[in-house]
mmCIF file of C-alpha atoms in Angstrom:
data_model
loop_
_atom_site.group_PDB
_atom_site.id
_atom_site.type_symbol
_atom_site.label_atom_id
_atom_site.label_comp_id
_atom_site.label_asym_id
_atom_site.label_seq_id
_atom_site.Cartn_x
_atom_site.Cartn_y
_atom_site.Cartn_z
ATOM 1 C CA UNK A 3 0.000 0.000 0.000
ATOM 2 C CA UNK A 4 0.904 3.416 -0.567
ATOM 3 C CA UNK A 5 1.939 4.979 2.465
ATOM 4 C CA UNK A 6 2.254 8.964 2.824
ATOM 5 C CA UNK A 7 3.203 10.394 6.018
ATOM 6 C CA UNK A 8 2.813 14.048 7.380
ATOM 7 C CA UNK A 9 4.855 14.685 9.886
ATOM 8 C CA UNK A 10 2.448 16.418 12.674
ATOM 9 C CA UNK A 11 -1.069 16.017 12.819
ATOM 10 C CA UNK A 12 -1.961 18.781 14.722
ATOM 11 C CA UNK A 13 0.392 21.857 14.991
ATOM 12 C CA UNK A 14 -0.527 25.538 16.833
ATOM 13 C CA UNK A 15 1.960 28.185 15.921
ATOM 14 C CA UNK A 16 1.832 31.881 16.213
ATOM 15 C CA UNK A 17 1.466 34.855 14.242
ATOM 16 C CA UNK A 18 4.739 35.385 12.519
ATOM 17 C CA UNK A 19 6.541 32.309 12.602
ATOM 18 C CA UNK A 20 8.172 30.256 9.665
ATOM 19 C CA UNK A 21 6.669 27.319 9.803
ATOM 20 C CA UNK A 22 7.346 23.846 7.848
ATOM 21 C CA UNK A 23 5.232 20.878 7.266
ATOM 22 C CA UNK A 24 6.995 18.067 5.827
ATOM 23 C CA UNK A 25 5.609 14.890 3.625
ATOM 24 C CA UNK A 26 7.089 11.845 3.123
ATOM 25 C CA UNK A 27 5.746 8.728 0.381
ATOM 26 C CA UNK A 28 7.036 5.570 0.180
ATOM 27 C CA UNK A 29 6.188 4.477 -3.539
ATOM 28 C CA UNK A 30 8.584 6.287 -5.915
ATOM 29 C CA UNK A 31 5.837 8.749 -6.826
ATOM 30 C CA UNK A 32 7.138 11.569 -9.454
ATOM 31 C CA UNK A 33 4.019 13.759 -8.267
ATOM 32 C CA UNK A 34 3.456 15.744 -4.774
ATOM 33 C CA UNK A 35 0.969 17.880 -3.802
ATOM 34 C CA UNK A 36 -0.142 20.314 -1.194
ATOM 35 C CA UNK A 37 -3.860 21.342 -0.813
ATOM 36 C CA UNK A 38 -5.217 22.783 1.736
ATOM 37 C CA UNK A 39 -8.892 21.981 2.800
ATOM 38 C CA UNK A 40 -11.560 24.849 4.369
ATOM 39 C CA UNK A 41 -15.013 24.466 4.962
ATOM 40 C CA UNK A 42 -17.370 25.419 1.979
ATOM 41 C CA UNK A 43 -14.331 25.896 -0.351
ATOM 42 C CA UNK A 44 -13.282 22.308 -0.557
ATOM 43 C CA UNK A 45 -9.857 21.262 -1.480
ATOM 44 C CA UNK A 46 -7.482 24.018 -2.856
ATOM 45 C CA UNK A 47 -3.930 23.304 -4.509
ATOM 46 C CA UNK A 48 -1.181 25.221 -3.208
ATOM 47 C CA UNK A 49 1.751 24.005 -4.610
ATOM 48 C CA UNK A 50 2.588 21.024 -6.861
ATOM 49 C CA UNK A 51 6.023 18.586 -8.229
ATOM 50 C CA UNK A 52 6.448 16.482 -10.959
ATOM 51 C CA UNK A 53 10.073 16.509 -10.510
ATOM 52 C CA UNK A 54 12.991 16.592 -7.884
ATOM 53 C CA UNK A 55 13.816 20.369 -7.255
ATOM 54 C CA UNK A 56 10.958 21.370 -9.371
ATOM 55 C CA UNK A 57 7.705 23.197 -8.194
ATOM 56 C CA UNK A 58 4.261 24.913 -10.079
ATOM 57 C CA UNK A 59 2.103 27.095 -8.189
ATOM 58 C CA UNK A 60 -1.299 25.861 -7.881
ATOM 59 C CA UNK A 61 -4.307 27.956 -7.275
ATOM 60 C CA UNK A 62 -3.465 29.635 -4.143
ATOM 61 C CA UNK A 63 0.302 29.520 -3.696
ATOM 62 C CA UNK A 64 0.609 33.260 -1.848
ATOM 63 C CA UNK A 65 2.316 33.029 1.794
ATOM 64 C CA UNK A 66 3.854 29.575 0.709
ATOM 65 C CA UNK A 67 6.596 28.103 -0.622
ATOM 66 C CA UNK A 68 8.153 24.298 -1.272
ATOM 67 C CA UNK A 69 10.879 22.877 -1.310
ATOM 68 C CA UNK A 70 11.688 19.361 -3.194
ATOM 69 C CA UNK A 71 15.317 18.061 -2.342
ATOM 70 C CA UNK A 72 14.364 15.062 -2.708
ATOM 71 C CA UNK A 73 12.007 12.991 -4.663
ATOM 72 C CA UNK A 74 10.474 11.202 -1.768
ATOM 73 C CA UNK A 75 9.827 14.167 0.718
ATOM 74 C CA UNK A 76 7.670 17.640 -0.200
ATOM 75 C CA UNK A 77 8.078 20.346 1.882
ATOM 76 C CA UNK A 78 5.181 22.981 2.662
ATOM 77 C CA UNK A 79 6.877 26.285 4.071
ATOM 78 C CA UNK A 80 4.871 29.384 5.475
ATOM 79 C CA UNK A 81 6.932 31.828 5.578
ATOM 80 C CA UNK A 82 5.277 34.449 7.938
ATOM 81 C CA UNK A 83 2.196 32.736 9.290
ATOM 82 C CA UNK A 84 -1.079 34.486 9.627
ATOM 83 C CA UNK A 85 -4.334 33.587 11.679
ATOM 84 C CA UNK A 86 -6.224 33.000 7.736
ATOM 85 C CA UNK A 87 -3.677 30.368 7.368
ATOM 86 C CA UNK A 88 -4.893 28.175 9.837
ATOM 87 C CA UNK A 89 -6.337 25.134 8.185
ATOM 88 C CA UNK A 90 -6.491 21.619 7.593
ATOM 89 C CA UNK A 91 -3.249 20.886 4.867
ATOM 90 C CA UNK A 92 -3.081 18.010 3.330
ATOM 91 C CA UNK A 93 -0.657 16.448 1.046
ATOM 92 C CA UNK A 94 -0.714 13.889 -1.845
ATOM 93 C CA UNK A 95 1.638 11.520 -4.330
ATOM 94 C CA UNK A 96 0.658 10.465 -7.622
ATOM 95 C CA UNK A 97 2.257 8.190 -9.959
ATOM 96 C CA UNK A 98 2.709 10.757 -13.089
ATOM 97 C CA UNK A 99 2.246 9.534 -16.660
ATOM 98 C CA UNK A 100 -1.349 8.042 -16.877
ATOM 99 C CA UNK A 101 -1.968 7.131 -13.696
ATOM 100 C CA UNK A 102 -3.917 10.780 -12.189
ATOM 101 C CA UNK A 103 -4.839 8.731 -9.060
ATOM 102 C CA UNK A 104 -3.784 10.785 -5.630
ATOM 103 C CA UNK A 105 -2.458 9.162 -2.429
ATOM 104 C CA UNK A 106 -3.621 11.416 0.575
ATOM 105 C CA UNK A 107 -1.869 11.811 3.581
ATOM 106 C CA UNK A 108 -3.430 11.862 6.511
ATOM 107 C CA UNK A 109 -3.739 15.864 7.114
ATOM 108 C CA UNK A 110 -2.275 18.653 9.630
ATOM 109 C CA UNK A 111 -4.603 20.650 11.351
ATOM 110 C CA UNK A 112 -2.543 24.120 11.514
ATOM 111 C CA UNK A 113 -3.761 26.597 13.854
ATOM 112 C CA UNK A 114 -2.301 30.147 13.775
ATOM 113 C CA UNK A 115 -2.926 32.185 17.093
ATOM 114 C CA UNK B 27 -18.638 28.457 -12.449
ATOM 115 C CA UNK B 28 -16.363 26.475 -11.134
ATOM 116 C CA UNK B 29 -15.089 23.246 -13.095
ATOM 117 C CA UNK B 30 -16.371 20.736 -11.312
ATOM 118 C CA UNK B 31 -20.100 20.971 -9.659
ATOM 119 C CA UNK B 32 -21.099 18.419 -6.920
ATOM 120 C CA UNK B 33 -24.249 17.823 -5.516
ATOM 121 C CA UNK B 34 -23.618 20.147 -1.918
ATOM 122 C CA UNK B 35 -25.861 17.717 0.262
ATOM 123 C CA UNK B 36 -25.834 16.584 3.445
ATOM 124 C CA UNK B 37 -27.162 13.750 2.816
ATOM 125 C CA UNK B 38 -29.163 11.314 5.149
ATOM 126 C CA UNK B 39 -30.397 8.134 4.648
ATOM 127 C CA UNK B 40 -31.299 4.873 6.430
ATOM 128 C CA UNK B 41 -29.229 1.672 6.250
ATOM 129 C CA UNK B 42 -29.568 -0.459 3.042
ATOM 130 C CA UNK B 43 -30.475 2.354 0.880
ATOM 131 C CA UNK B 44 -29.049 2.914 -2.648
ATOM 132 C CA UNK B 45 -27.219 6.089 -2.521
ATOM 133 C CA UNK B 46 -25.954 8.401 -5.228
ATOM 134 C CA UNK B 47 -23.684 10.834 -5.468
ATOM 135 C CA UNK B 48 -23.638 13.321 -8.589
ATOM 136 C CA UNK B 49 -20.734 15.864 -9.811
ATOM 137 C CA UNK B 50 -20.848 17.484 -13.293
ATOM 138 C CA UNK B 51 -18.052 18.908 -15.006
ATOM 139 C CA UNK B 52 -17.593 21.675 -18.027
ATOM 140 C CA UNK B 53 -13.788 21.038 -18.998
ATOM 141 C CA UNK B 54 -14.576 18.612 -21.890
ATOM 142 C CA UNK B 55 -11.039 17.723 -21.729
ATOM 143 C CA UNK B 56 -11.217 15.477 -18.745
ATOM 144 C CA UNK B 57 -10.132 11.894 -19.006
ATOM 145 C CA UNK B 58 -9.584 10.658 -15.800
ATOM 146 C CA UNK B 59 -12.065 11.053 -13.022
ATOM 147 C CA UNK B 60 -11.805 9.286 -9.021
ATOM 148 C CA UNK B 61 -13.988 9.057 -6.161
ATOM 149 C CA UNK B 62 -12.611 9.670 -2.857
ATOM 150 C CA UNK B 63 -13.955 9.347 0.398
ATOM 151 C CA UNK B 64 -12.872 11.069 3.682
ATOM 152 C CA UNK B 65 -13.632 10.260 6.970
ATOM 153 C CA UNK B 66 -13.859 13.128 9.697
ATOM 154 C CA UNK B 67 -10.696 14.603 10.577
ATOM 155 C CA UNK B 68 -8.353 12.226 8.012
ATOM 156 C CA UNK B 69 -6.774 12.788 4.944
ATOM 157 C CA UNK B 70 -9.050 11.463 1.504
ATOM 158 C CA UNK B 71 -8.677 7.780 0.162
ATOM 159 C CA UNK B 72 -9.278 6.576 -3.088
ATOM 160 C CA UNK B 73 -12.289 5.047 -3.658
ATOM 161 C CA UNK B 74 -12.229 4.262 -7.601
ATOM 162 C CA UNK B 75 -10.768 5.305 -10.403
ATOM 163 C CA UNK B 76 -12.019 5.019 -14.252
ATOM 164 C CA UNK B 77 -11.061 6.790 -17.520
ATOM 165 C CA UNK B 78 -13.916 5.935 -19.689
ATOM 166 C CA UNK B 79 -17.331 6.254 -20.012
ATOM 167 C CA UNK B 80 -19.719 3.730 -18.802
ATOM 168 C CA UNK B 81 -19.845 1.799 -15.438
ATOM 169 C CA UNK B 82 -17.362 0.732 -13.517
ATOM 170 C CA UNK B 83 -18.049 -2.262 -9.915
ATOM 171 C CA UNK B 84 -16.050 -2.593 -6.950
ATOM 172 C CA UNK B 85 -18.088 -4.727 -4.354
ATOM 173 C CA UNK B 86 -21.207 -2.184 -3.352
ATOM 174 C CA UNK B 87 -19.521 0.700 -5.034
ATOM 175 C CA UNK B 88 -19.959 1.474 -8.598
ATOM 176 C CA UNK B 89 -18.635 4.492 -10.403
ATOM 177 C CA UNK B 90 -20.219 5.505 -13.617
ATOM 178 C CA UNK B 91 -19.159 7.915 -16.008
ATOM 179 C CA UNK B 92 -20.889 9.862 -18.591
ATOM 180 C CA UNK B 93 -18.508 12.190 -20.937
ATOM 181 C CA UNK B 94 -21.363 13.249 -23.229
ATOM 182 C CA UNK B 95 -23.185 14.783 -20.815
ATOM 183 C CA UNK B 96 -20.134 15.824 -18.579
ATOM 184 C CA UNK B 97 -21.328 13.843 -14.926
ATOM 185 C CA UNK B 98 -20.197 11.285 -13.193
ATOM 186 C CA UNK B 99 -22.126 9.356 -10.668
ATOM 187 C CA UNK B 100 -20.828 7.006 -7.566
ATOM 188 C CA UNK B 101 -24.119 4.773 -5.900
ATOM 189 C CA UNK B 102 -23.392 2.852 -2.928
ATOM 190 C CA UNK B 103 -25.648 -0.283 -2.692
ATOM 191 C CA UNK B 104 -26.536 -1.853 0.988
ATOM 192 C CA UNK B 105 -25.594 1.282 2.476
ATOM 193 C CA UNK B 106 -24.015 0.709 6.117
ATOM 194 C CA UNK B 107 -23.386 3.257 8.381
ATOM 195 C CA UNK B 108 -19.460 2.527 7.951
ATOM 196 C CA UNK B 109 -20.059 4.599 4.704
ATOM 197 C CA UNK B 110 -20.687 7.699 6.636
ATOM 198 C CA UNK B 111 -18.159 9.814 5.107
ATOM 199 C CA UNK B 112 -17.615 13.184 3.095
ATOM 200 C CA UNK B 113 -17.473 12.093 -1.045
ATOM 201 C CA UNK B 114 -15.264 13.902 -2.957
ATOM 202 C CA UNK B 115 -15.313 13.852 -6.841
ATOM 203 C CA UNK B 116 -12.283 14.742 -8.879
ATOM 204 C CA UNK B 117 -10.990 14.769 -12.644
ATOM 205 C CA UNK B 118 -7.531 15.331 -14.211
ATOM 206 C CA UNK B 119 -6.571 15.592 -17.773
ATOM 207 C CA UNK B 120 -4.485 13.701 -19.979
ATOM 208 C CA UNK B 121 -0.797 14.027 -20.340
ATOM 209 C CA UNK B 122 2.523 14.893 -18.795
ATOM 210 C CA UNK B 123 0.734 16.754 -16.106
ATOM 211 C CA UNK B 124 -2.385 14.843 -15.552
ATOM 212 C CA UNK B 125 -1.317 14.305 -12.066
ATOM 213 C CA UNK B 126 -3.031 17.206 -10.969
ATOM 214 C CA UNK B 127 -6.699 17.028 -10.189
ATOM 215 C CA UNK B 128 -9.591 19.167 -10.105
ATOM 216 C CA UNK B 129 -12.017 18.091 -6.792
ATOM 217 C CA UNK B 130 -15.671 18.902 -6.329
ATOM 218 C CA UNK B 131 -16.330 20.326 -2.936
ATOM 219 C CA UNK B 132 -17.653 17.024 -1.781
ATOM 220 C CA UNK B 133 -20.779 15.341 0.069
ATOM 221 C CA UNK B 134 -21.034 14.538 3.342
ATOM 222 C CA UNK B 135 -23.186 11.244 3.608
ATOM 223 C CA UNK B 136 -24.740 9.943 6.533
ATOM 224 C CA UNK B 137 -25.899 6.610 6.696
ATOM 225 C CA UNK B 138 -28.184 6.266 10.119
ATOM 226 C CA UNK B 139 -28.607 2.255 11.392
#
């Protein structure tokens, strides 16, 4: 089974901080994701990778960044976090070519106080 | 408009009942389209995956897809209350970059015993 692991599940930060959430998959995946999930506006991409050190904003990549050093792990970085960053962020693998199908991790609740 | 249209629910129903689950879509370009299903406070999990039209069976689940019309459908036969969950719909195109997916907001499904 495809396993993808987030490192926290629940993280409270304040206002200002750099903060990182890290995934990990097991399966030799070329593509990572980061969404981030909200009530009433469903699942929003932030950031995307098809490719060791490469990255492609998504639909809301402001006050984030990623970093890719290696093809396994997909870092989600908030540079300066703010109170309407505090959501549930979730991220994904996908084999690439044909295969669209996404392997969810199991989510980070991120508070921002 | 958004892309990708599902049917908002809540949704309540008693156990054994045929449910379905509707999304409809305007990008004509979709080939690949997934059911996931997410349980309260974890990450999504695919459910099933097709990339053609017509009907597609996995045990009580079956996903059908109709590209003429742009909707897909997911029923759940024998409903059990283990199915109470938040359905999310999602499509990707074809190509290099399929691996990123466009999700419905989802319906939250409550199957009562």
């Amino acid at each position: 089974d495809v396993k993808v692991t987030q490192s926290s599940r629940y993280l409270v930060k304040r206002t200002g901080e750099k903060v990182f959430l890290e995934c990990v998959q097991d399966m030799d995946h070329e593509n990572m994701f980061w969404y981030r999930q909200d009530p009433g506006l469903g699942l929003r991409l932030i950031y995307f990778s098809y490719d060791v050190k490469m990255k492609e904003k998504g639909d809301i990549p402001e006050g984030y960044s990623v970093s890719r050093e290696k093809k396994e792990r997909f870092s989600l970085i908030l540079e300066s976090a703010s109170t309407n960053q505090t959501s549930m962020y979730l991220c994904a693998s996908s084999q690439g070519g044909v295969r669209t199908e996404a392997f969810f991790g199991q989510g980070t609740r991120l508070t921002v106080v | 408009q958004k892309e990708v249209e599902q049917d908002p629910g809540p949704l309540s129903v008693p156990e054994g009942a045929i449910v379905s689950l509707n999304c409809t879509y305007s990008n004509s370009a979709f080939q690949y389209f997934m059911w996931y299903r997410q349980y309260s406070r974890k990450g999504p999990e695919l459910l099933m995956y097709t990339y053609s039209s017509g009907n597609k069976e996995d045990g009580r689940f079956t996903a059908q897809v109709d590209k003429s019309s742009k909707y897909i459908s997911l029923f759940i036969r024998d409903s059990q209350p283990s199915d109470s969950a938040t359905y999310l719909c999602a499509m990707s195109l074809s190509g290099t970059n399929a691996g990123k997916s466009t999700f419905g907001d989802g319906t939250t499904l409550t199957v009562k015993p």
